[in-house]
Amino acid sequence: RQELIISVAEDKCIRVWDMSKRTAVQTFRREHDRFWALTAHPELNLFAAGHDNGLIVFKLERERPAYSVHQNNLFYIKDKYLRVHDYANSQDTAVLAVRRTGSQFIQPRALSYNPAERAVLITSTVDGGTYELYNLPKDYAGEA
């Protein structure tokens, strides 16, 4: 679904390359093993890489979005928007647009909601981890 190339090498790394920008966007490293083989599942988001001592099975993206639950509200990220689902009336609303991290949008790993501040902290695992704090608008009945 994305324009990516995944490569393995004897330098103990698996690299994910962006084909359009011709740059490495992610690197997985094992200190004591060289990688020799790589295969992808034809339909699922699963990859396997063979190394000196075994095999690693991994995913490039999470299937479960980052989310947080507070009282009757579910806060989650979908299609680059922070959305709120109200369980009481089954209403789903886009609250605000989430900025992209770096040159491309990276799906966040975690989301935390602070009801006292009406703020959301979004955590991504790019370059060792980035954190973005968003203050929610008082009335988010309309579209973001």
Short mmCIF file of C-alpha atoms in Angstrom, two decimals:
data_model
loop_
_atom_site.label_atom_id
_atom_site.label_comp_id
_atom_site.label_asym_id
_atom_site.label_seq_id
_atom_site.Cartn_x
_atom_site.Cartn_y
_atom_site.Cartn_z
CA ARG A 1 0.00 0.00 0.00
CA GLN A 2 3.02 2.28 0.26
CA GLU A 3 5.92 3.06 -2.03
CA LEU A 4 8.59 1.43 0.12
CA ILE A 5 11.53 -0.90 -0.37
CA ILE A 6 12.78 -3.09 2.48
CA SER A 7 16.39 -4.25 2.36
CA VAL A 8 18.57 -6.50 4.50
CA ALA A 9 22.35 -6.55 4.57
CA GLU A 10 25.44 -7.94 6.23
CA ASP A 11 25.85 -4.67 8.18
CA LYS A 12 23.32 -6.06 10.74
CA CYS A 13 20.48 -3.78 9.58
CA ILE A 14 17.07 -3.95 7.96
CA ARG A 15 16.31 -0.68 6.20
CA VAL A 16 13.01 0.72 4.97
CA TRP A 17 13.42 3.09 2.03
CA ASP A 18 10.99 5.65 0.64
CA MET A 19 11.04 5.10 -3.13
CA SER A 20 9.88 8.60 -4.07
CA LYS A 21 12.46 10.42 -1.90
CA ARG A 22 15.19 7.75 -2.20
CA THR A 23 15.97 7.99 1.52
CA ALA A 24 15.95 5.56 4.42
CA VAL A 25 12.96 6.18 6.69
CA GLN A 26 13.48 3.43 9.28
CA THR A 27 16.29 1.12 10.40
CA PHE A 28 16.13 -2.06 12.49
CA ARG A 29 19.46 -3.31 13.86
CA ARG A 30 20.67 -6.48 15.62
CA GLU A 31 24.12 -6.10 17.13
CA HIS A 32 25.31 -9.71 16.80
CA ASP A 33 23.55 -11.01 13.67
CA ARG A 34 23.79 -10.32 9.96
CA PHE A 35 20.57 -10.44 7.95
CA TRP A 36 20.45 -12.70 4.88
CA ALA A 37 16.87 -13.16 3.72
CA LEU A 38 13.63 -11.18 3.63
CA THR A 39 10.08 -12.13 2.71
CA ALA A 40 6.67 -10.46 2.89
CA HIS A 41 3.20 -11.89 3.41
CA PRO A 42 1.18 -11.38 0.20
CA GLU A 43 -1.88 -9.90 1.95
CA LEU A 44 -1.05 -9.01 5.56
CA ASN A 45 1.23 -6.37 7.05
CA LEU A 46 3.83 -9.02 8.04
CA PHE A 47 7.49 -9.32 7.10
CA ALA A 48 10.12 -11.89 8.07
CA ALA A 49 13.88 -11.43 8.03
CA GLY A 50 16.32 -14.30 8.43
CA HIS A 51 19.55 -13.64 10.33
CA ASP A 52 22.53 -15.69 11.54
CA ASN A 53 20.73 -17.15 14.58
CA GLY A 54 17.10 -17.27 13.54
CA LEU A 55 14.20 -15.28 12.17
CA ILE A 56 12.41 -12.04 13.05
CA VAL A 57 8.77 -11.46 12.13
CA PHE A 58 7.68 -7.81 12.24
CA LYS A 59 5.18 -5.23 11.01
CA LEU A 60 5.90 -1.81 9.53
CA GLU A 61 2.66 -0.26 10.83
CA ARG A 62 0.37 -0.95 13.72
CA GLU A 63 -3.16 -2.01 12.89
CA ARG A 64 -4.63 -0.65 16.12
CA PRO A 65 -4.74 3.16 16.25
CA ALA A 66 -3.47 5.12 19.24
CA TYR A 67 -6.41 5.74 21.58
CA SER A 68 -7.50 6.87 25.05
CA VAL A 69 -10.83 6.45 26.86
CA HIS A 70 -12.29 9.01 29.29
CA GLN A 71 -15.82 8.57 30.68
CA ASN A 72 -18.10 8.19 27.63
CA ASN A 73 -15.53 9.41 25.09
CA LEU A 74 -13.05 7.48 22.99
CA PHE A 75 -10.20 9.63 21.61
CA TYR A 76 -8.33 8.09 18.66
CA ILE A 77 -6.38 9.00 15.54
CA LYS A 78 -7.66 8.05 12.10
CA ASP A 79 -6.65 9.43 8.70
CA LYS A 80 -4.40 12.11 10.23
CA TYR A 81 -7.23 13.48 12.45
CA LEU A 82 -7.81 13.25 16.16
CA ARG A 83 -11.37 11.97 16.47
CA VAL A 84 -13.77 11.63 19.41
CA HIS A 85 -16.44 8.96 19.59
CA ASP A 86 -19.18 9.61 22.15
CA TYR A 87 -20.60 6.30 23.40
CA ALA A 88 -23.70 7.99 24.85
CA ASN A 89 -25.10 9.15 21.49
CA SER A 90 -22.87 7.19 19.05
CA GLN A 91 -21.56 10.41 17.52
CA ASP A 92 -18.11 10.41 15.92
CA THR A 93 -16.42 13.78 15.34
CA ALA A 94 -13.09 14.89 13.87
CA VAL A 95 -11.63 17.34 16.40
CA LEU A 96 -8.33 18.51 14.91
CA ALA A 97 -5.73 17.65 12.29
CA VAL A 98 -2.57 15.97 13.53
CA ARG A 99 0.67 17.33 12.14
CA ARG A 100 2.97 15.04 10.31
CA THR A 101 6.31 14.20 11.89
CA GLY A 102 9.21 14.91 9.55
CA SER A 103 8.73 14.40 5.83
CA GLN A 104 5.90 11.87 6.10
CA PHE A 105 3.02 11.04 8.41
CA ILE A 106 3.99 8.39 10.96
CA GLN A 107 1.17 6.60 12.75
CA PRO A 108 1.45 7.48 16.48
CA ARG A 109 2.22 4.75 19.05
CA ALA A 110 0.29 6.16 22.03
CA LEU A 111 -2.27 8.81 22.93
CA SER A 112 -2.98 10.19 26.41
CA TYR A 113 -5.88 12.47 27.36
CA ASN A 114 -5.72 14.95 30.28
CA PRO A 115 -9.28 16.01 31.20
CA ALA A 116 -8.14 18.79 33.56
CA GLU A 117 -6.24 20.56 30.77
CA ARG A 118 -8.45 19.31 27.91
CA ALA A 119 -5.25 18.29 26.17
CA VAL A 120 -4.01 15.27 24.25
CA LEU A 121 -0.39 14.04 24.25
CA ILE A 122 0.54 12.03 21.15
CA THR A 123 3.67 9.86 21.16
CA SER A 124 5.48 8.69 18.02
CA THR A 125 8.58 6.52 17.74
CA VAL A 126 10.49 8.55 15.19
CA ASP A 127 14.13 9.50 15.94
CA GLY A 128 13.99 8.07 19.44
CA GLY A 129 10.49 9.34 20.18
CA THR A 130 8.61 12.57 19.65
CA TYR A 131 5.79 14.02 21.71
CA GLU A 132 3.16 16.49 20.55
CA LEU A 133 0.72 18.23 22.88
CA TYR A 134 -2.61 19.46 21.50
CA ASN A 135 -5.16 21.55 23.38
CA LEU A 136 -8.68 20.58 22.40
CA PRO A 137 -11.19 23.25 21.39
CA LYS A 138 -14.02 23.89 23.87
CA ASP A 139 -16.69 23.00 21.31
CA TYR A 140 -15.77 20.37 18.74
CA ALA A 141 -19.24 19.65 17.39
CA GLY A 142 -18.27 20.61 13.83
CA GLU A 143 -15.59 19.20 11.56
CA ALA A 144 -11.91 19.78 12.27
#
